Structures are given as structure tokens and as C-alpha cells.
mmCIF file of C-alpha atoms and ligand atoms in Angstrom:
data_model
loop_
_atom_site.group_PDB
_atom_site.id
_atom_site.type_symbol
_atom_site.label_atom_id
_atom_site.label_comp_id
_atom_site.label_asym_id
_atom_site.label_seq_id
_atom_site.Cartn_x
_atom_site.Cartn_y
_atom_site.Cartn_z
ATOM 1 C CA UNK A 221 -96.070 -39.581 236.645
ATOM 2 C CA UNK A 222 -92.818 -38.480 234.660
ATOM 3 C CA UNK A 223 -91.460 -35.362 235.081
ATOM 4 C CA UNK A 224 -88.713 -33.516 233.347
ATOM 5 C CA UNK A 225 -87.359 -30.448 235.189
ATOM 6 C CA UNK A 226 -85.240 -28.008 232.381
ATOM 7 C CA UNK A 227 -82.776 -26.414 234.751
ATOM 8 C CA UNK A 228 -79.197 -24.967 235.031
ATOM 9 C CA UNK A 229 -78.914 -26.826 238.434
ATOM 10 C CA UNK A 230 -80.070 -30.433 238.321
ATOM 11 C CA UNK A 231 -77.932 -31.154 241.249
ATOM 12 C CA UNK A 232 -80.307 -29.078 243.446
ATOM 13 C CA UNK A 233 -83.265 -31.997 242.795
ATOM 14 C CA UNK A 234 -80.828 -34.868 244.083
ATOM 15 C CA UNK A 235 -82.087 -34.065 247.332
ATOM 16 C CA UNK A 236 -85.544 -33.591 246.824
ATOM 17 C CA UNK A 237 -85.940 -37.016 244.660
ATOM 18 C CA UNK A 238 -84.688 -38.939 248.075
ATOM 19 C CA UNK A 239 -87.766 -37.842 250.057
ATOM 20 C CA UNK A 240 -89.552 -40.283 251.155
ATOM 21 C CA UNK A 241 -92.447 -39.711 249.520
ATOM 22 C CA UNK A 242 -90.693 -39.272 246.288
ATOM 23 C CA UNK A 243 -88.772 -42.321 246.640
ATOM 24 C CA UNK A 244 -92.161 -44.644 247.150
ATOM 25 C CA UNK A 245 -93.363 -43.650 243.941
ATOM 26 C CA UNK A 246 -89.907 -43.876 241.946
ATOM 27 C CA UNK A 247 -90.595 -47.512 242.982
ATOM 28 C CA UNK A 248 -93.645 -47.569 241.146
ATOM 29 C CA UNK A 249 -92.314 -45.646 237.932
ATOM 30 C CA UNK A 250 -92.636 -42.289 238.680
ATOM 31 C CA UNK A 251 -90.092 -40.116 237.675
ATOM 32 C CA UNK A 252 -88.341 -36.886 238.047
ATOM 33 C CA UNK A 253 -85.443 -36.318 235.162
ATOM 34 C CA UNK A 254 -83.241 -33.233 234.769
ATOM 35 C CA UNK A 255 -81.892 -32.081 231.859
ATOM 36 C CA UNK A 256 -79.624 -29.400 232.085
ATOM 37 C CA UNK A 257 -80.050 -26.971 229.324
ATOM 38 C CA UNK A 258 -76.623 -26.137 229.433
ATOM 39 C CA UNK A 259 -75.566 -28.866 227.826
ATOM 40 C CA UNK A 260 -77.545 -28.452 224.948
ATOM 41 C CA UNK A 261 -76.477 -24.730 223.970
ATOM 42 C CA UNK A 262 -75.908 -24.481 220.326
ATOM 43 C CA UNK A 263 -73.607 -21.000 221.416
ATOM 44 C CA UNK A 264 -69.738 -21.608 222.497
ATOM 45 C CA UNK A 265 -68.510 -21.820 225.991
ATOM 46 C CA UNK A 266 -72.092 -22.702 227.477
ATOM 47 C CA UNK A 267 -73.680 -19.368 227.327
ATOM 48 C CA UNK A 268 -77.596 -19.549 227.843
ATOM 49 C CA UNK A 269 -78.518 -15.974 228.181
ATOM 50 C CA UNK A 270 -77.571 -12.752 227.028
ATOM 51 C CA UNK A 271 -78.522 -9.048 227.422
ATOM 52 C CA UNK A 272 -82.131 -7.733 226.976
ATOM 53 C CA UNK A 273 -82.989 -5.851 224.072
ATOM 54 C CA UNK A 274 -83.833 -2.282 224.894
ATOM 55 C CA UNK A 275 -81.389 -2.596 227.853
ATOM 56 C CA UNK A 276 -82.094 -3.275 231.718
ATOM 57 C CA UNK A 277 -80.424 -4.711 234.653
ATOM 58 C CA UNK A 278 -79.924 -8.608 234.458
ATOM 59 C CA UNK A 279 -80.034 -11.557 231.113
ATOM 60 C CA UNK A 280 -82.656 -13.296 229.645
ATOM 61 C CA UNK A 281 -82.540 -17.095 228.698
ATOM 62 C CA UNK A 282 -82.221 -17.328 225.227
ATOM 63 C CA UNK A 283 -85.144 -18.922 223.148
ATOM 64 C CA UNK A 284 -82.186 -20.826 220.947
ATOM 65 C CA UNK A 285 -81.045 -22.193 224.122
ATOM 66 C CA UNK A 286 -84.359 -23.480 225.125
ATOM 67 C CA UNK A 287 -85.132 -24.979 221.627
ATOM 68 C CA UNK A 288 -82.144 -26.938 220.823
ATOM 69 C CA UNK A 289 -82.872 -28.233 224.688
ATOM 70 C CA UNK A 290 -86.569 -29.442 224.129
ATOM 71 C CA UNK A 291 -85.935 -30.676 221.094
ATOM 72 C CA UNK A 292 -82.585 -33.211 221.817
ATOM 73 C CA UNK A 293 -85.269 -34.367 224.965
ATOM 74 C CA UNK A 294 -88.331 -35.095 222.763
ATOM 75 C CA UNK A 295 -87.087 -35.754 219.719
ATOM 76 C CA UNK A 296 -89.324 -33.045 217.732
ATOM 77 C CA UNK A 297 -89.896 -28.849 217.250
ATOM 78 C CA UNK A 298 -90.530 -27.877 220.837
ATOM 79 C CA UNK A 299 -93.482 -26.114 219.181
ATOM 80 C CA UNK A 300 -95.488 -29.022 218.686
ATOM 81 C CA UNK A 301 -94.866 -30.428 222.261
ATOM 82 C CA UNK A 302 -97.336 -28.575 224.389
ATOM 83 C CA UNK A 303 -100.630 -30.023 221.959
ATOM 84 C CA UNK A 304 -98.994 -33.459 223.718
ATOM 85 C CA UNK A 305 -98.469 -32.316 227.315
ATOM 86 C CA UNK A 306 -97.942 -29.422 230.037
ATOM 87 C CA UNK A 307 -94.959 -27.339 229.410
ATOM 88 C CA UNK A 308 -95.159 -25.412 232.240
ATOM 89 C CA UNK A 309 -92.656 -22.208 233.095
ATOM 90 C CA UNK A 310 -92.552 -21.206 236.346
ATOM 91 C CA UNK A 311 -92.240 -17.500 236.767
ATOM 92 C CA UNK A 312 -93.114 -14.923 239.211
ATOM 93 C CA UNK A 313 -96.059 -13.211 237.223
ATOM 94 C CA UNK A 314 -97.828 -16.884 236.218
ATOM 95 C CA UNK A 315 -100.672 -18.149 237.290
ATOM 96 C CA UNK A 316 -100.882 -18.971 241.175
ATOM 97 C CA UNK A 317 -100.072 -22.689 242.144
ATOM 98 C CA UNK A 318 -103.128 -23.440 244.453
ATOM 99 C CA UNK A 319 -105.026 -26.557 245.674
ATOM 100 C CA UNK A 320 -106.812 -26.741 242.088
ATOM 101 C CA UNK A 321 -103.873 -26.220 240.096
ATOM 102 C CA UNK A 322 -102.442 -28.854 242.011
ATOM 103 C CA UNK A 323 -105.113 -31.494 241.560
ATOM 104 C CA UNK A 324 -105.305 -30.461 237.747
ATOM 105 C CA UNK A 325 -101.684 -31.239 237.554
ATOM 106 C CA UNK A 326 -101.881 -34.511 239.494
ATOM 107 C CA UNK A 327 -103.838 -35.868 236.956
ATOM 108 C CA UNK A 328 -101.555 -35.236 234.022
ATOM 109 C CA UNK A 329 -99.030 -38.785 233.124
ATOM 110 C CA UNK A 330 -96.057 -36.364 232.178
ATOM 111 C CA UNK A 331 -95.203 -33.019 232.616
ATOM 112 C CA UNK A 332 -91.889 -30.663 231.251
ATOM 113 C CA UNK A 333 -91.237 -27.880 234.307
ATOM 114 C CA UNK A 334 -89.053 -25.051 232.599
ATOM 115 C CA UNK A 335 -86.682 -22.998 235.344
ATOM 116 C CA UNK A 336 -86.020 -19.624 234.765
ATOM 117 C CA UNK A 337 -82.828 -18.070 236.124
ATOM 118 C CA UNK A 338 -81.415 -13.951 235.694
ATOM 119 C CA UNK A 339 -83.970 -11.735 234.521
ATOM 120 C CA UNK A 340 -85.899 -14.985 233.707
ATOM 121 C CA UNK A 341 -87.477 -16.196 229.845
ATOM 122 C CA UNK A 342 -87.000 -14.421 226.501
ATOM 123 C CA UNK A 343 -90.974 -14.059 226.166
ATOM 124 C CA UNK A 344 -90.412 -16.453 222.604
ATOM 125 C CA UNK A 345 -90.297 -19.126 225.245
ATOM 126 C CA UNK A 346 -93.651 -18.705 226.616
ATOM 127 C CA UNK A 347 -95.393 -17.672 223.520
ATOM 128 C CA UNK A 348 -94.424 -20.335 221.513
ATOM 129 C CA UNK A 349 -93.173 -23.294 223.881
ATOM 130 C CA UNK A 350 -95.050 -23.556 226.983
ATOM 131 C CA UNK A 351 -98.537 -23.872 227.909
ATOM 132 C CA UNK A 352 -99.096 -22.986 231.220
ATOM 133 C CA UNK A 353 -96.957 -20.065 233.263
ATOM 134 C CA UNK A 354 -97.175 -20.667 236.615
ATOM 135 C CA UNK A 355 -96.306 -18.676 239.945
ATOM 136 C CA UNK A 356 -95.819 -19.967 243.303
ATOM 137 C CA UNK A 357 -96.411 -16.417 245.073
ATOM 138 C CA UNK A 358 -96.028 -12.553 244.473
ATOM 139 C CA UNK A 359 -92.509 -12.225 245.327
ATOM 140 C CA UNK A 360 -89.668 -13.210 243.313
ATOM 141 C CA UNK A 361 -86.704 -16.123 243.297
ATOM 142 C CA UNK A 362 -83.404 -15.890 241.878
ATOM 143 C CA UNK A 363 -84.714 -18.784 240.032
ATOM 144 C CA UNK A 364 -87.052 -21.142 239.025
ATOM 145 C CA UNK A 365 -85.852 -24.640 240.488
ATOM 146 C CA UNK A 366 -87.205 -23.853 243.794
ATOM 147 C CA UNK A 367 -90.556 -23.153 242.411
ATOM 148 C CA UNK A 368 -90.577 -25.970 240.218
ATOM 149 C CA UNK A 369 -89.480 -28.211 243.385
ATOM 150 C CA UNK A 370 -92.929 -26.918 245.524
ATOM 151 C CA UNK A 371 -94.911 -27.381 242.388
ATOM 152 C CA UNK A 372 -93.565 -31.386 242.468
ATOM 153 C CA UNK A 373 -94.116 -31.743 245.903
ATOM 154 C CA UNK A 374 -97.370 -30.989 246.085
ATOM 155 C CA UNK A 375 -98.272 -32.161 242.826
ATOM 156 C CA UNK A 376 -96.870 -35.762 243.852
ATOM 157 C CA UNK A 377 -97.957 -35.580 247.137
ATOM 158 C CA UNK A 378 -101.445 -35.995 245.931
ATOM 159 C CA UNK A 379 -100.780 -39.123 244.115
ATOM 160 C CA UNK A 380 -101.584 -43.206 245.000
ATOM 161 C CA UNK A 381 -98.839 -44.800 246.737
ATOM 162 C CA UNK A 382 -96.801 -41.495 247.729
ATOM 163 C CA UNK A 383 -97.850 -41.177 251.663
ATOM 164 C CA UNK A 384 -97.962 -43.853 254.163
ATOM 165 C CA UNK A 385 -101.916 -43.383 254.482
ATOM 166 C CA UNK A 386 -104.123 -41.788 251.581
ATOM 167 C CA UNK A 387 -106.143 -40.233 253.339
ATOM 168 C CA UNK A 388 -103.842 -37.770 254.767
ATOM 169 C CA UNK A 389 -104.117 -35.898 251.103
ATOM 170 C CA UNK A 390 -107.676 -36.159 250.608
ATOM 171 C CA UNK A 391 -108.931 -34.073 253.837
ATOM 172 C CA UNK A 392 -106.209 -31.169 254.082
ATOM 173 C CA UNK A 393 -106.084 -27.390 253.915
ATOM 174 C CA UNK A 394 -107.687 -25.581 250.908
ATOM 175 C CA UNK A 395 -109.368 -29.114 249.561
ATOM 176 C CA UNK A 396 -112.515 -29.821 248.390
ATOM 177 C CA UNK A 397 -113.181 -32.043 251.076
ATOM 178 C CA UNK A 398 -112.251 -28.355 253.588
ATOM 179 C CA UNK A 399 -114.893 -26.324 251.129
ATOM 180 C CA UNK A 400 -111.122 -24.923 250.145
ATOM 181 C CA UNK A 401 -110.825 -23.812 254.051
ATOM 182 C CA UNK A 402 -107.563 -24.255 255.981
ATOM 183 C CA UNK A 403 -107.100 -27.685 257.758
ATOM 184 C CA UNK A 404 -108.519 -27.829 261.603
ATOM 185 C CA UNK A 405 -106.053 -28.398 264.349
ATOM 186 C CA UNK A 406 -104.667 -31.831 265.585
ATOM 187 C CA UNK A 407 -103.811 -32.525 268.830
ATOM 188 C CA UNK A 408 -101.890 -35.806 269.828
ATOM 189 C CA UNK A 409 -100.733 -37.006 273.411
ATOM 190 C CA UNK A 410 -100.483 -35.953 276.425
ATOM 191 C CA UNK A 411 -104.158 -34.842 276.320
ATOM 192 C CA UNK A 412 -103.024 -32.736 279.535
ATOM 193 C CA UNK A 413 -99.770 -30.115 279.154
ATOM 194 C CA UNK A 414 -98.381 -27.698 281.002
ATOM 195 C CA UNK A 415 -102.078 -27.310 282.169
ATOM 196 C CA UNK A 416 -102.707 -26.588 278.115
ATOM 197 C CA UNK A 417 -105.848 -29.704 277.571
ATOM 198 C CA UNK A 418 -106.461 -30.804 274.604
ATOM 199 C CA UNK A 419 -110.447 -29.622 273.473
ATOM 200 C CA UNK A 420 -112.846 -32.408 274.858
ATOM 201 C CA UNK A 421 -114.305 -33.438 272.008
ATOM 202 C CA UNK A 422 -111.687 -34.542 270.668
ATOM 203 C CA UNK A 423 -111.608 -37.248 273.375
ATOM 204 C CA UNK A 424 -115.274 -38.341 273.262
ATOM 205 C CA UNK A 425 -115.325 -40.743 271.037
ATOM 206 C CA UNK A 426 -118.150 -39.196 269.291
ATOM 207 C CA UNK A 427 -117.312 -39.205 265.746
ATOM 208 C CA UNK A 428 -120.332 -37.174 264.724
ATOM 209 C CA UNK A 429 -119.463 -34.409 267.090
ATOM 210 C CA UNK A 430 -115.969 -34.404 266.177
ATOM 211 C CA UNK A 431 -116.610 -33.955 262.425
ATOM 212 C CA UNK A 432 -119.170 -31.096 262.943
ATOM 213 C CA UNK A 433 -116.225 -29.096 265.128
ATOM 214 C CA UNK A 434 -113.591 -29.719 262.918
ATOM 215 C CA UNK A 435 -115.477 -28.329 260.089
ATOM 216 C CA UNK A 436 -116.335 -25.297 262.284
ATOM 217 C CA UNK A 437 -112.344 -24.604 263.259
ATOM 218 C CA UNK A 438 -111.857 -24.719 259.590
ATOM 219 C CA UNK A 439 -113.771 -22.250 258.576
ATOM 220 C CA UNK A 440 -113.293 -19.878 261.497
ATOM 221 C CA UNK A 441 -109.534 -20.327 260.238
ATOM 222 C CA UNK A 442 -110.687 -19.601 256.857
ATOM 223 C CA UNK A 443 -112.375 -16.099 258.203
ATOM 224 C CA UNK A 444 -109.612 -15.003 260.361
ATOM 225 C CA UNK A 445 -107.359 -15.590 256.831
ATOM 226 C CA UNK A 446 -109.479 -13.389 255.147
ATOM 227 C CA UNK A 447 -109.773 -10.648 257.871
ATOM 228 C CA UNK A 448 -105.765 -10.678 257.814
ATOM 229 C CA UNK A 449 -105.170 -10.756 254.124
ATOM 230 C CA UNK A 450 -107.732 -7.625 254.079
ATOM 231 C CA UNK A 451 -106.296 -5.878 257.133
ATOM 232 C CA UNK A 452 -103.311 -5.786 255.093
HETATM 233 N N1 LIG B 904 -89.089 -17.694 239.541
HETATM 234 C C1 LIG B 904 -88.707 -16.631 240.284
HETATM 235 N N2 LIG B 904 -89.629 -16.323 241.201
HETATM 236 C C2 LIG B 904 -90.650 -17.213 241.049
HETATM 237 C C3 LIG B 904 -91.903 -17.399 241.689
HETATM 238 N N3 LIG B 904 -92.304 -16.614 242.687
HETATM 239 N N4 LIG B 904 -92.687 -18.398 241.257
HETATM 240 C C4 LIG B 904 -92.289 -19.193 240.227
HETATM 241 N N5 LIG B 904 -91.124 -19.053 239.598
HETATM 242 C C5 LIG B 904 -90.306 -18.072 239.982
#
């Protein structure tokens, strides 16, 4: 997978591109590019932004900014470019990042993440650049690149090669293989602490048995989540 992350801070994704699990699939061509959008600003001394129209607290990238940017990366108007692949923004009020969203993603070969910063996108950007808007919860960032970095991680998570054993994506919280539940509990050694045992069935050997009461903790996480998000 190749992804290009638009942001006004590429330095913050030097980090996250050295993760291990990032790093085994950079082996295998994968890639995660930034392109800093300041450096593509067709306005003097690097502005980006400016003030909203109608007035308000903070700026709003600027849809010139963003254009000249998409189009020195793909070589054509940034307006064709989402009939060719996800241009996702990630903003506050987009659509939820969940399990789904994440396995929909995972199966696209490139993707084009745009970060918001300030009062976030001049709306030109989303109407006419990007295809998808997408939210990783209802509160809000003082910018995008964090978003954009928990939308890579657990969209490349989820592919061949990233962790040590497969399987370890395949049967975790809110997947298809869960019914969308939360994961069950794990318990590793001692099997005895601090007088705290680990359940029994865990230790019998008896695969059937152990499948059957994993499913159950799952979903009797699942209802106690519900019961707390509608307590609320
Ligand atoms: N930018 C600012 N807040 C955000 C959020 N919650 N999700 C995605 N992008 C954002």
C-alpha cells in the first residue's frame, strides 16, 4: 500500500514510519510519503490559510493551497484524482473510522490522507477534491496528522506481512470474526497471582470449551459497552 499524507508537519510521521510494524512492510513496498503543502503555496512567505469569510475565531486552509499541492504530487487537476483513488480528509465531523472503514481501506493499493490544521478545510476542498471525510471521534484535534496517523495504523495493521503472526488481526475487537464485539480477555503466566487465578478453562486444554467462553466474554463486553454508552 502507498500512502501520501498532505500535512504541514511531515516530521511528526518520522516516528510513526519506524514502528515495527510499519517498517516490515516498507520492506515489502509499502509506503508512507509526506508532502508538505507548504512548500507548494503559490502565495508569498508560505502562507496556507487565511481568515474565514463572514468572520470567526481561527483560519481556514486555502483551496489554492491545496490545489497547487495535489497537483505538483500527481501530475494532474486534483479534481480528477479521487475517480482514481481515496482522497480522504480527516476532520472532526467525517465519517467515523471503525473496524469496517478500516477493512474497506485496507483493501485500497494507494491512498492521499489530507491534514487539516486551524479552523480546518475551506469546504472547496472537500466538495471538489476529496472523496471520503473521515473522523476518528466526536471531539476535536488541533489538527489532522494525528488522525491521519490512527487511520494508518490500523489501516496497515490489517495488512499481510505487517505483524509477527496474522492471525492476531483477523480475531480482534469489533471484527467480523467478534460479530463486531470487543475482544475477550487474555491471560498469560503465572496462572496463579497474588491469589488472582487465571479462569480454568483457559487451562483445560479443551479447545471447544475455550472457544464457546471466549465468544461469551465478548459479547457480555459488548453489552456492558452498550449499557455504559446509554447510561451516559
Ligand atoms: N482533525 C481535528 N480533529 C479531528 C478528529 N477528531 N478526527 C479527524 N480529524 C480531526
Amino acid at each position: 500500500m502507498k500512502i501520501d499524507i498532505f500535512t504541514l508537519f511531515p516530521e511528526w510521521f518520522g516516528w510513526f514510519s519506524e514502528q515495527r510494524h510499519i517498517t516490515n512492510l516498507r520492506a515489502s513496498g509499502s509506503r508512507i510519503d509526506c508532502v508538505n503543502f507548504r512548500e507548494h503555496t503559490p502565495l508569498s512567505a508560505g502562507q496556507v490559510d487565511d481568515m474565514p469569510f463572514g468572520g470567526g475565531a481561527g483560519m481556514v486552509l486555502r483551496v489554492d493551497v491545496l490545489d497547487s499541492a495535489l497537483r505538483a504530487r500527481y501530475g494532474i487537476d486534483p479534481v480528477e484524482l479521487r475517480a482514481g483513488r481515496r482522497v480522504i480528509a480527516l476532520a472532526p465531523g467525517g465519517r467515523l473510522l471503525d473496524d469496517s472503514l478500516v477493512d474497506e481501506l485496507a483493501r485500497e493499493e494507494e491512498l492521499t490522507l489530507l491534514c487539516g490544521r486551524y479552523e480546518g478545510f475551506d469546504e472547496r476542498i472537500i466538495e471538489h477534491f476529496a472523496s471520503d471525510v473521515v473522523s476518528i471521534g466526536r471531539y476535536v484535534l488541533s489538527g489532522g496528522e494525528l488522525a491521519a496517523m490512527v487511520l494508518c495504523d490500523a489501516v496497515m495493521r490489517k495488512l499481510p506481512g505487517a505483524l509477527g503472526d496474522e492471525r492476531s488481526a483477523e480475531e480482534e475487537s469489533f471484527s467480523a470474526a467478534l460479530e463486531g464485539n470487543p475482544e475477550y480477555p487474555h491471560y498469560t503466566r503465572p496462572a496463579e497471582y497474588r491469589g488472582w487465578p487465571v479462569p480454568e478453562v483457559l487451562l483445560s486444554g479443551h479447545h471447544a470449551k475455550i472457544e464457546s467462553w471466549r465468544r461469551e466474554q465478548s459479547r457480555e463486553r459488548a453489552e456492558r459497552l452498550n449499557q455504559e454508552s446509554a447510561g451516559r
